[in-house]
mmCIF file of C-alpha atoms in Angstrom:
data_model
loop_
_atom_site.group_PDB
_atom_site.id
_atom_site.type_symbol
_atom_site.label_atom_id
_atom_site.label_comp_id
_atom_site.label_asym_id
_atom_site.label_seq_id
_atom_site.Cartn_x
_atom_site.Cartn_y
_atom_site.Cartn_z
ATOM 1 C CA MET A 201 1.549 9.789 11.313
ATOM 2 C CA LYS A 202 2.165 13.533 11.370
ATOM 3 C CA LYS A 203 4.463 14.900 8.686
ATOM 4 C CA GLN A 204 6.194 18.259 8.747
ATOM 5 C CA PHE A 205 8.381 20.431 6.565
ATOM 6 C CA LEU A 206 12.036 19.436 6.310
ATOM 7 C CA ILE A 207 15.022 21.533 7.302
ATOM 8 C CA TYR A 208 18.388 20.421 5.961
ATOM 9 C CA GLY A 209 21.398 20.848 8.246
ATOM 10 C CA LEU A 210 24.242 22.167 6.106
ATOM 11 C CA ALA A 211 26.965 20.861 8.371
ATOM 12 C CA THR A 212 25.663 17.327 8.837
ATOM 13 C CA GLY A 213 23.439 16.666 5.845
ATOM 14 C CA MET A 214 20.934 15.114 8.237
ATOM 15 C CA LEU A 215 17.207 15.738 8.061
ATOM 16 C CA PHE A 216 15.314 17.494 10.796
ATOM 17 C CA SER A 217 11.652 18.307 11.360
ATOM 18 C CA CYS A 218 10.740 20.983 13.877
ATOM 19 C CA GLY A 219 13.652 19.911 16.056
ATOM 20 C CA ASP A 220 13.066 16.155 15.658
ATOM 21 C CA LYS A 221 15.718 14.190 13.838
ATOM 22 C CA LEU A 222 14.428 12.136 10.915
ATOM 23 C CA ALA A 223 16.110 9.086 9.495
ATOM 24 C CA PRO A 224 18.544 9.988 6.735
ATOM 25 C CA VAL A 225 18.120 8.561 3.271
ATOM 26 C CA ALA A 226 20.369 5.527 2.902
ATOM 27 C CA ASP A 227 23.377 5.770 0.600
ATOM 28 C CA ASN A 228 22.007 2.894 -1.482
ATOM 29 C CA ALA A 229 18.417 4.177 -1.551
ATOM 30 C CA LEU A 230 16.536 3.908 -4.814
ATOM 31 C CA LYS A 231 15.984 7.231 -6.529
ATOM 32 C CA PRO A 232 12.628 8.110 -8.067
ATOM 33 C CA MET A 233 12.296 8.314 -11.818
ATOM 34 C CA VAL A 234 9.793 11.170 -11.332
ATOM 35 C CA THR A 235 9.038 13.589 -8.503
ATOM 36 C CA THR A 236 5.699 15.356 -8.728
ATOM 37 C CA GLU A 237 5.053 19.061 -8.560
ATOM 38 C CA VAL A 238 4.683 20.478 -5.062
ATOM 39 C CA VAL A 239 1.212 20.972 -3.567
ATOM 40 C CA PRO A 240 0.366 23.767 -1.093
ATOM 41 C CA ASN A 241 0.125 21.797 2.145
ATOM 42 C CA ASP A 242 0.944 18.155 2.891
ATOM 43 C CA THR A 243 0.795 15.132 0.568
ATOM 44 C CA ASP A 244 -0.544 11.981 2.164
ATOM 45 C CA ASP A 245 -1.765 9.126 -0.052
ATOM 46 C CA PRO A 246 -1.710 8.249 -3.795
ATOM 47 C CA ALA A 247 -3.686 5.978 -6.118
ATOM 48 C CA ILE A 248 -3.049 5.008 -9.734
ATOM 49 C CA TRP A 249 -5.712 5.035 -12.455
ATOM 50 C CA VAL A 250 -5.245 3.252 -15.799
ATOM 51 C CA ASN A 251 -7.738 4.036 -18.540
ATOM 52 C CA PRO A 252 -9.545 0.725 -19.255
ATOM 53 C CA ALA A 253 -10.003 1.790 -22.876
ATOM 54 C CA ASP A 254 -6.403 2.965 -23.402
ATOM 55 C CA SER A 255 -3.743 1.530 -21.087
ATOM 56 C CA THR A 256 -1.229 4.140 -22.255
ATOM 57 C CA GLN A 257 -3.208 6.747 -20.289
ATOM 58 C CA VAL A 258 -2.120 6.567 -16.642
ATOM 59 C CA ILE A 259 -2.953 9.193 -14.028
ATOM 60 C CA VAL A 260 -1.753 9.380 -10.430
ATOM 61 C CA ILE A 261 -4.052 11.044 -7.945
ATOM 62 C CA GLY A 262 -3.042 12.084 -4.460
ATOM 63 C CA THR A 263 -4.355 13.881 -1.420
ATOM 64 C CA ASP A 264 -3.105 17.192 -0.054
ATOM 65 C CA LYS A 265 -4.017 16.977 3.630
ATOM 66 C CA HIS A 266 -5.036 20.230 5.306
ATOM 67 C CA GLU A 267 -8.002 21.622 7.200
ATOM 68 C CA LYS A 268 -10.372 23.606 4.972
ATOM 69 C CA THR A 269 -7.803 24.141 2.174
ATOM 70 C CA GLY A 270 -6.776 20.578 1.318
ATOM 71 C CA GLY A 271 -7.411 18.938 -2.016
ATOM 72 C CA LEU A 272 -7.225 16.007 -4.376
ATOM 73 C CA TYR A 273 -4.648 16.383 -7.169
ATOM 74 C CA ALA A 274 -4.177 14.532 -10.458
ATOM 75 C CA TYR A 275 -0.707 14.141 -12.009
ATOM 76 C CA ASP A 276 0.496 12.930 -15.384
ATOM 77 C CA MET A 277 3.399 10.535 -15.820
ATOM 78 C CA ASP A 278 5.857 13.434 -15.747
ATOM 79 C CA GLY A 279 4.553 14.469 -12.329
ATOM 80 C CA LYS A 280 2.785 17.577 -13.617
ATOM 81 C CA ILE A 281 -0.481 18.603 -11.960
ATOM 82 C CA ILE A 282 -3.222 18.268 -14.579
ATOM 83 C CA ASN A 283 -6.367 18.577 -12.454
ATOM 84 C CA LYS A 284 -7.455 19.151 -8.863
ATOM 85 C CA VAL A 285 -10.412 19.288 -6.501
ATOM 86 C CA VAL A 286 -10.098 22.126 -3.970
ATOM 87 C CA PRO A 287 -10.945 22.873 -1.296
ATOM 88 C CA LEU A 288 -11.493 19.712 0.703
ATOM 89 C CA ASP A 289 -11.462 19.636 4.505
ATOM 90 C CA ARG A 290 -8.506 17.463 5.523
ATOM 91 C CA PRO A 291 -8.624 14.725 2.880
ATOM 92 C CA ASN A 292 -6.520 11.781 4.033
ATOM 93 C CA ASN A 293 -6.526 8.648 1.892
ATOM 94 C CA VAL A 294 -7.799 7.817 -1.578
ATOM 95 C CA ASP A 295 -8.504 4.715 -3.648
ATOM 96 C CA ILE A 296 -9.882 3.912 -7.108
ATOM 97 C CA ALA A 297 -12.432 1.405 -8.403
ATOM 98 C CA TYR A 298 -13.535 0.616 -11.947
ATOM 99 C CA GLY A 299 -16.862 0.152 -13.643
ATOM 100 C CA MET A 300 -19.480 1.281 -11.132
ATOM 101 C CA GLN A 301 -22.956 1.569 -12.632
ATOM 102 C CA ILE A 302 -24.063 5.169 -12.124
ATOM 103 C CA GLY A 303 -26.956 6.667 -14.034
ATOM 104 C CA GLY A 304 -26.981 3.726 -16.431
ATOM 105 C CA LYS A 305 -23.286 4.081 -17.309
ATOM 106 C CA LYS A 306 -20.073 2.424 -16.133
ATOM 107 C CA VAL A 307 -17.970 4.990 -14.291
ATOM 108 C CA ASP A 308 -14.522 4.692 -12.706
ATOM 109 C CA ILE A 309 -14.437 6.364 -9.304
ATOM 110 C CA ALA A 310 -11.965 7.856 -6.833
ATOM 111 C CA VAL A 311 -13.113 7.800 -3.204
ATOM 112 C CA VAL A 312 -11.482 10.025 -0.579
ATOM 113 C CA THR A 313 -11.829 10.273 3.185
ATOM 114 C CA GLU A 314 -12.640 13.854 4.205
ATOM 115 C CA ARG A 315 -11.723 13.877 7.868
ATOM 116 C CA GLY A 316 -12.883 17.419 8.589
ATOM 117 C CA THR A 317 -16.482 16.601 7.622
ATOM 118 C CA ASP A 318 -16.645 12.946 8.752
ATOM 119 C CA LYS A 319 -17.520 11.906 5.208
ATOM 120 C CA ILE A 320 -16.147 10.052 2.237
ATOM 121 C CA ARG A 321 -16.197 11.848 -1.111
ATOM 122 C CA VAL A 322 -16.739 10.217 -4.514
ATOM 123 C CA PHE A 323 -15.412 11.618 -7.799
ATOM 124 C CA SER A 324 -15.456 10.330 -11.355
ATOM 125 C CA MET A 325 -12.242 9.415 -13.125
ATOM 126 C CA PRO A 326 -10.458 10.922 -14.906
ATOM 127 C CA ASP A 327 -12.303 14.250 -14.746
ATOM 128 C CA LEU A 328 -12.742 14.351 -10.917
ATOM 129 C CA LYS A 329 -16.364 15.449 -11.044
ATOM 130 C CA PRO A 330 -18.301 14.993 -7.761
ATOM 131 C CA LEU A 331 -20.822 12.148 -7.727
ATOM 132 C CA ASP A 332 -21.897 12.213 -4.075
ATOM 133 C CA ASN A 333 -24.034 15.340 -3.576
ATOM 134 C CA GLY A 334 -21.545 16.701 -1.046
ATOM 135 C CA GLY A 335 -20.363 13.485 0.574
ATOM 136 C CA ILE A 336 -21.382 10.243 2.310
ATOM 137 C CA PRO A 337 -21.414 10.399 6.143
ATOM 138 C CA VAL A 338 -19.454 7.611 7.846
ATOM 139 C CA PHE A 339 -19.278 6.289 11.412
ATOM 140 C CA GLU A 340 -22.720 7.717 12.087
ATOM 141 C CA GLY A 341 -23.813 7.216 15.693
ATOM 142 C CA GLU A 342 -20.214 6.701 16.830
ATOM 143 C CA THR A 343 -18.469 8.930 19.353
ATOM 144 C CA GLU A 344 -15.203 8.555 17.452
ATOM 145 C CA LYS A 345 -15.340 9.317 13.725
ATOM 146 C CA SER A 346 -12.511 11.195 11.891
ATOM 147 C CA PRO A 347 -12.190 8.951 8.792
ATOM 148 C CA MET A 348 -8.597 8.427 7.632
ATOM 149 C CA GLY A 349 -7.810 5.246 5.731
ATOM 150 C CA ILE A 350 -9.839 3.881 2.832
ATOM 151 C CA SER A 351 -9.653 1.062 0.324
ATOM 152 C CA LEU A 352 -12.203 -0.109 -2.246
ATOM 153 C CA TYR A 353 -13.194 -3.731 -2.773
ATOM 154 C CA THR A 354 -14.818 -4.738 -6.052
ATOM 155 C CA LYS A 355 -16.868 -7.951 -6.034
ATOM 156 C CA SER A 356 -17.604 -9.048 -9.587
ATOM 157 C CA ASP A 357 -20.186 -11.581 -10.747
ATOM 158 C CA SER A 358 -22.492 -12.170 -13.703
ATOM 159 C CA THR A 359 -24.633 -9.178 -12.728
ATOM 160 C CA GLY A 360 -21.723 -6.717 -12.670
ATOM 161 C CA ASN A 361 -19.587 -5.027 -10.026
ATOM 162 C CA THR A 362 -20.499 -4.390 -6.404
ATOM 163 C CA ILE A 363 -18.115 -1.845 -4.891
ATOM 164 C CA TYR A 364 -17.453 -1.489 -1.177
ATOM 165 C CA ALA A 365 -15.536 1.190 0.728
ATOM 166 C CA ILE A 366 -13.610 -0.053 3.771
ATOM 167 C CA VAL A 367 -12.938 2.943 6.011
ATOM 168 C CA GLY A 368 -10.660 3.379 9.036
ATOM 169 C CA ARG A 369 -10.688 6.178 11.590
ATOM 170 C CA LYS A 370 -8.290 8.212 13.676
ATOM 171 C CA THR A 371 -9.273 6.697 17.026
ATOM 172 C CA ALA A 372 -11.622 3.997 18.308
ATOM 173 C CA GLY A 373 -11.753 1.058 20.682
ATOM 174 C CA LYS A 374 -10.029 -2.282 20.368
ATOM 175 C CA ASP A 375 -12.701 -3.923 18.195
ATOM 176 C CA ASN A 376 -14.802 -2.901 15.177
ATOM 177 C CA TYR A 377 -12.329 -0.207 14.174
ATOM 178 C CA LEU A 378 -13.259 -0.365 10.482
ATOM 179 C CA PHE A 379 -16.644 0.137 8.829
ATOM 180 C CA GLN A 380 -17.527 -1.276 5.417
ATOM 181 C CA TYR A 381 -20.031 0.428 3.115
ATOM 182 C CA GLU A 382 -21.632 -0.775 -0.099
ATOM 183 C CA LEU A 383 -21.596 2.074 -2.620
ATOM 184 C CA LYS A 384 -24.854 2.355 -4.550
ATOM 185 C CA ASP A 385 -26.341 4.476 -7.300
ATOM 186 C CA ASN A 386 -29.342 6.544 -6.220
ATOM 187 C CA ASN A 387 -30.590 8.293 -9.355
ATOM 188 C CA GLY A 388 -27.102 9.300 -10.425
ATOM 189 C CA VAL A 389 -25.821 10.061 -6.904
ATOM 190 C CA VAL A 390 -23.484 7.657 -5.092
ATOM 191 C CA VAL A 391 -24.666 6.766 -1.581
ATOM 192 C CA GLY A 392 -23.325 4.345 1.013
ATOM 193 C CA GLU A 393 -24.983 1.583 3.021
ATOM 194 C CA LYS A 394 -23.104 0.159 6.018
ATOM 195 C CA VAL A 395 -22.794 -3.623 5.700
ATOM 196 C CA ARG A 396 -20.429 -4.535 8.548
ATOM 197 C CA THR A 397 -18.001 -3.404 11.217
ATOM 198 C CA PHE A 398 -14.819 -5.368 11.911
ATOM 199 C CA GLY A 399 -11.122 -5.162 12.667
ATOM 200 C CA GLN A 400 -8.980 -5.195 15.775
ATOM 201 C CA PHE A 401 -6.824 -2.257 16.846
ATOM 202 C CA LEU A 402 -3.897 -3.096 19.117
ATOM 203 C CA GLY A 403 -1.093 -0.635 18.371
ATOM 204 C CA GLY A 404 -2.174 2.403 20.340
ATOM 205 C CA LYS A 405 -1.607 4.889 17.487
ATOM 206 C CA GLU A 406 -4.021 4.704 14.557
ATOM 207 C CA ILE A 407 -5.086 2.738 11.485
ATOM 208 C CA GLU A 408 -4.581 4.653 8.262
ATOM 209 C CA ALA A 409 -3.139 2.456 5.514
ATOM 210 C CA ILE A 410 -5.643 -0.046 4.066
ATOM 211 C CA ALA A 411 -5.275 -2.132 0.903
ATOM 212 C CA VAL A 412 -7.617 -4.637 -0.764
ATOM 213 C CA ASP A 413 -6.535 -7.524 -2.978
ATOM 214 C CA ASN A 414 -9.560 -7.901 -5.262
ATOM 215 C CA GLU A 415 -8.473 -11.126 -6.946
ATOM 216 C CA LEU A 416 -7.660 -12.994 -3.731
ATOM 217 C CA GLY A 417 -10.414 -11.295 -1.734
ATOM 218 C CA TYR A 418 -8.428 -10.015 1.230
ATOM 219 C CA VAL A 419 -8.082 -6.690 3.009
ATOM 220 C CA TYR A 420 -4.891 -5.660 4.805
ATOM 221 C CA TYR A 421 -4.435 -2.732 7.161
ATOM 222 C CA SER A 422 -1.537 -1.230 9.080
ATOM 223 C CA ASP A 423 -2.018 -1.088 12.839
ATOM 224 C CA GLU A 424 0.695 1.502 13.496
ATOM 225 C CA GLY A 425 3.300 0.294 15.946
ATOM 226 C CA TYR A 426 1.848 -3.228 16.078
ATOM 227 C CA GLY A 427 1.540 -5.078 12.783
ATOM 228 C CA ILE A 428 -0.404 -5.692 9.581
ATOM 229 C CA HIS A 429 -3.826 -7.366 9.912
ATOM 230 C CA LYS A 430 -5.529 -9.521 7.287
ATOM 231 C CA TYR A 431 -9.268 -10.222 6.896
ATOM 232 C CA TYR A 432 -11.662 -11.292 4.172
ATOM 233 C CA ALA A 433 -12.794 -8.327 2.079
ATOM 234 C CA ASP A 434 -16.185 -9.895 1.296
ATOM 235 C CA PRO A 435 -18.548 -9.182 4.218
ATOM 236 C CA ALA A 436 -20.378 -12.434 3.478
ATOM 237 C CA LYS A 437 -17.280 -14.379 4.568
ATOM 238 C CA GLY A 438 -17.338 -13.079 8.121
ATOM 239 C CA ASN A 439 -15.002 -11.237 10.463
ATOM 240 C CA GLU A 440 -12.389 -13.866 11.276
ATOM 241 C CA GLU A 441 -8.891 -12.400 11.486
ATOM 242 C CA LEU A 442 -6.719 -14.436 9.131
ATOM 243 C CA ALA A 443 -3.257 -13.145 9.980
ATOM 244 C CA VAL A 444 -1.149 -10.544 11.767
ATOM 245 C CA PHE A 445 2.363 -10.113 10.424
ATOM 246 C CA GLY A 446 5.355 -7.801 10.237
ATOM 247 C CA GLN A 447 5.364 -7.225 13.975
ATOM 248 C CA LYS A 448 9.143 -7.293 14.335
ATOM 249 C CA ASP A 449 10.104 -5.951 10.906
ATOM 250 C CA PHE A 450 9.481 -2.214 11.356
ATOM 251 C CA LYS A 451 11.504 0.496 13.054
ATOM 252 C CA GLU A 452 8.396 2.201 14.425
ATOM 253 C CA ASP A 453 5.230 2.767 12.363
ATOM 254 C CA HIS A 454 3.608 0.364 9.915
ATOM 255 C CA GLU A 455 2.331 2.622 7.163
ATOM 256 C CA GLY A 456 1.305 2.668 3.484
ATOM 257 C CA ILE A 457 0.441 -0.679 1.863
ATOM 258 C CA ALA A 458 0.551 -1.455 -1.863
ATOM 259 C CA ILE A 459 -0.008 -4.722 -3.722
ATOM 260 C CA TYR A 460 2.190 -5.472 -6.727
ATOM 261 C CA LYS A 461 0.672 -8.281 -8.817
ATOM 262 C CA THR A 462 2.707 -10.631 -11.004
ATOM 263 C CA SER A 463 -0.383 -12.771 -11.776
ATOM 264 C CA ASP A 464 -3.925 -13.131 -10.456
ATOM 265 C CA SER A 465 -2.571 -14.835 -7.341
ATOM 266 C CA THR A 466 1.131 -13.990 -6.983
ATOM 267 C CA GLY A 467 3.227 -10.904 -6.356
ATOM 268 C CA TYR A 468 4.181 -8.803 -3.360
ATOM 269 C CA ILE A 469 2.683 -6.933 -0.429
ATOM 270 C CA VAL A 470 4.704 -3.741 -0.045
ATOM 271 C CA ALA A 471 4.527 -1.856 3.263
ATOM 272 C CA SER A 472 6.183 1.418 4.243
ATOM 273 C CA ASN A 473 8.673 1.162 7.112
ATOM 274 C CA GLN A 474 8.078 4.851 7.705
ATOM 275 C CA GLN A 475 10.858 5.902 10.052
ATOM 276 C CA ASN A 476 13.440 3.830 8.178
ATOM 277 C CA ASN A 477 12.671 5.328 4.736
ATOM 278 C CA SER A 478 12.221 1.865 3.268
ATOM 279 C CA PHE A 479 9.621 -0.651 2.133
ATOM 280 C CA ASN A 480 9.251 -4.149 3.550
ATOM 281 C CA ILE A 481 8.342 -6.783 0.951
ATOM 282 C CA TYR A 482 6.200 -9.861 1.667
ATOM 283 C CA PRO A 483 4.937 -12.627 -0.666
ATOM 284 C CA ARG A 484 1.405 -11.817 -1.787
ATOM 285 C CA GLU A 485 0.505 -15.527 -1.833
ATOM 286 C CA GLY A 486 1.926 -16.066 1.666
ATOM 287 C CA ASP A 487 4.702 -18.426 2.689
ATOM 288 C CA ALA A 488 4.972 -21.794 0.957
ATOM 289 C CA GLY A 489 2.271 -24.054 2.326
ATOM 290 C CA ASN A 490 0.611 -21.321 4.402
ATOM 291 C CA PRO A 491 -1.284 -18.532 2.629
ATOM 292 C CA HIS A 492 -1.877 -16.717 5.925
ATOM 293 C CA GLN A 493 1.745 -16.576 7.068
ATOM 294 C CA TYR A 494 4.110 -13.866 5.815
ATOM 295 C CA THR A 495 7.859 -13.776 6.168
ATOM 296 C CA ARG A 496 9.622 -10.650 4.963
ATOM 297 C CA ILE A 497 11.670 -11.446 1.875
ATOM 298 C CA ALA A 498 13.368 -8.076 1.363
ATOM 299 C CA GLU A 499 13.639 -4.497 2.585
ATOM 300 C CA VAL A 500 14.128 -1.860 -0.103
ATOM 301 C CA PRO A 501 15.554 1.564 0.880
ATOM 302 C CA VAL A 502 14.042 4.542 -0.929
ATOM 303 C CA SER A 503 14.558 8.283 -1.127
ATOM 304 C CA ALA A 504 11.001 9.045 0.004
ATOM 305 C CA ILE A 505 11.020 10.648 3.443
ATOM 306 C CA GLU A 506 8.642 9.137 6.027
ATOM 307 C CA CYS A 507 6.247 7.664 3.466
ATOM 308 C CA ASP A 508 2.618 7.526 4.613
ATOM 309 C CA GLY A 509 0.886 6.157 1.522
ATOM 310 C CA ALA A 510 1.777 4.113 -1.562
ATOM 311 C CA ASP A 511 0.272 2.362 -4.580
ATOM 312 C CA ALA A 512 1.681 0.053 -7.250
ATOM 313 C CA ILE A 513 0.862 -1.378 -10.665
ATOM 314 C CA SER A 514 2.695 -4.041 -12.661
ATOM 315 C CA MET A 515 1.837 -3.115 -16.255
ATOM 316 C CA PRO A 516 4.623 -1.572 -18.388
ATOM 317 C CA ILE A 517 4.435 2.227 -18.638
ATOM 318 C CA GLY A 518 6.767 3.532 -21.300
ATOM 319 C CA SER A 519 10.544 3.240 -21.135
ATOM 320 C CA LYS A 520 10.812 4.587 -17.573
ATOM 321 C CA PHE A 521 8.687 1.845 -16.010
ATOM 322 C CA PRO A 522 9.090 -1.391 -18.013
ATOM 323 C CA LYS A 523 7.698 -3.516 -15.149
ATOM 324 C CA GLY A 524 5.326 -0.959 -13.715
ATOM 325 C CA MET A 525 5.891 1.400 -10.830
ATOM 326 C CA LEU A 526 5.414 2.156 -7.168
ATOM 327 C CA VAL A 527 4.167 5.619 -6.190
ATOM 328 C CA ALA A 528 5.114 6.792 -2.712
ATOM 329 C CA MET A 529 4.264 9.895 -0.729
ATOM 330 C CA SER A 530 7.316 11.821 0.483
ATOM 331 C CA ASN A 531 7.769 14.688 2.895
ATOM 332 C CA GLY A 532 8.224 17.932 0.985
ATOM 333 C CA MET A 533 4.657 17.952 -0.412
ATOM 334 C CA VAL A 534 5.425 15.559 -3.287
ATOM 335 C CA PHE A 535 4.999 12.000 -4.514
ATOM 336 C CA HIS A 536 7.757 9.803 -5.964
ATOM 337 C CA TYR A 537 7.374 7.439 -8.931
ATOM 338 C CA TYR A 538 9.759 4.463 -8.638
ATOM 339 C CA ASP A 539 10.677 2.002 -11.372
ATOM 340 C CA TRP A 540 9.547 -1.405 -10.135
ATOM 341 C CA GLN A 541 12.337 -3.110 -12.076
ATOM 342 C CA GLN A 542 14.786 -1.602 -9.579
ATOM 343 C CA PHE A 543 12.687 -2.944 -6.704
ATOM 344 C CA GLN A 544 12.645 -6.366 -8.340
ATOM 345 C CA GLU A 545 16.426 -6.450 -8.718
ATOM 346 C CA LEU A 546 16.859 -5.855 -4.988
ATOM 347 C CA ILE A 547 14.186 -8.439 -4.140
ATOM 348 C CA ASP A 548 15.825 -11.035 -6.377
ATOM 349 C CA ALA A 549 19.197 -10.337 -4.772
ATOM 350 C CA LYS A 550 17.745 -11.309 -1.366
ATOM 351 C CA LYS A 551 16.330 -14.631 -2.545
#
């Protein structure tokens, strides 16, 4: 939801935003190992890229959401801005996919929703060069467009990778809230072909956070104020809703979703409990005996203020992140890098 600049009350130490009281950071909240450099407007959503040829090279990219003067920023592991794409017209969410065949070469891509133009934008990684000839229109023919959330699904087989963009929008009706596009190479330019519409919307606010589990083949999305929905990511498997969970676990908005993988089939679904400055943790593989049922196993308080978007990886990254990290947007125009080992200690303590 909407984020604003923070004002700190000297007498109370509480956090306020344009007269509205925000939840304070808990005394036992985890502290980030790294806080990124400030961007000009309003951070919204991050994604993590790991160089397939050199896993020591890790770059975090994140959106700076603003009309006409927004952008996509790249950060190193110290949180320093090392590259950017500006201007973009209200970029919201971003995701990364690996190994798309473009112009006869395998290219890693970052795909961003550009809400001000009703398009998604495609850039190469790590150099952030445009690959889309100005953007791919989405929700064509619809009255309600305004793309917000996005996640990329990679379907791999003997012929290579097929990459899909699953896109959510600011407003729409109850059904068919999300559109799914197959991304294709057209003489070196990435284009999109709509392959399905799906997804219920029941919360009355919006759907922004979307995450795909490539190995298990599922897509999850946050229906703000209602719950987290689960569907198959492969359009060939149909539009059956597999689960709705977390309906009673959040203070208000269900927000950013990240998937932390401990193997090809196990790990955690991590979802931002936005107004409580915490993350709810669910078993990636589902409850014992029911892969489509999810009981919260922990809630981890963090220092990030009203987190909208998050991403996670489990590979070791230097001495600061021996079990990987979670990157979370925070009010104040920054992103936080958290040591997953600290998350794991709190999760284990709840078991």
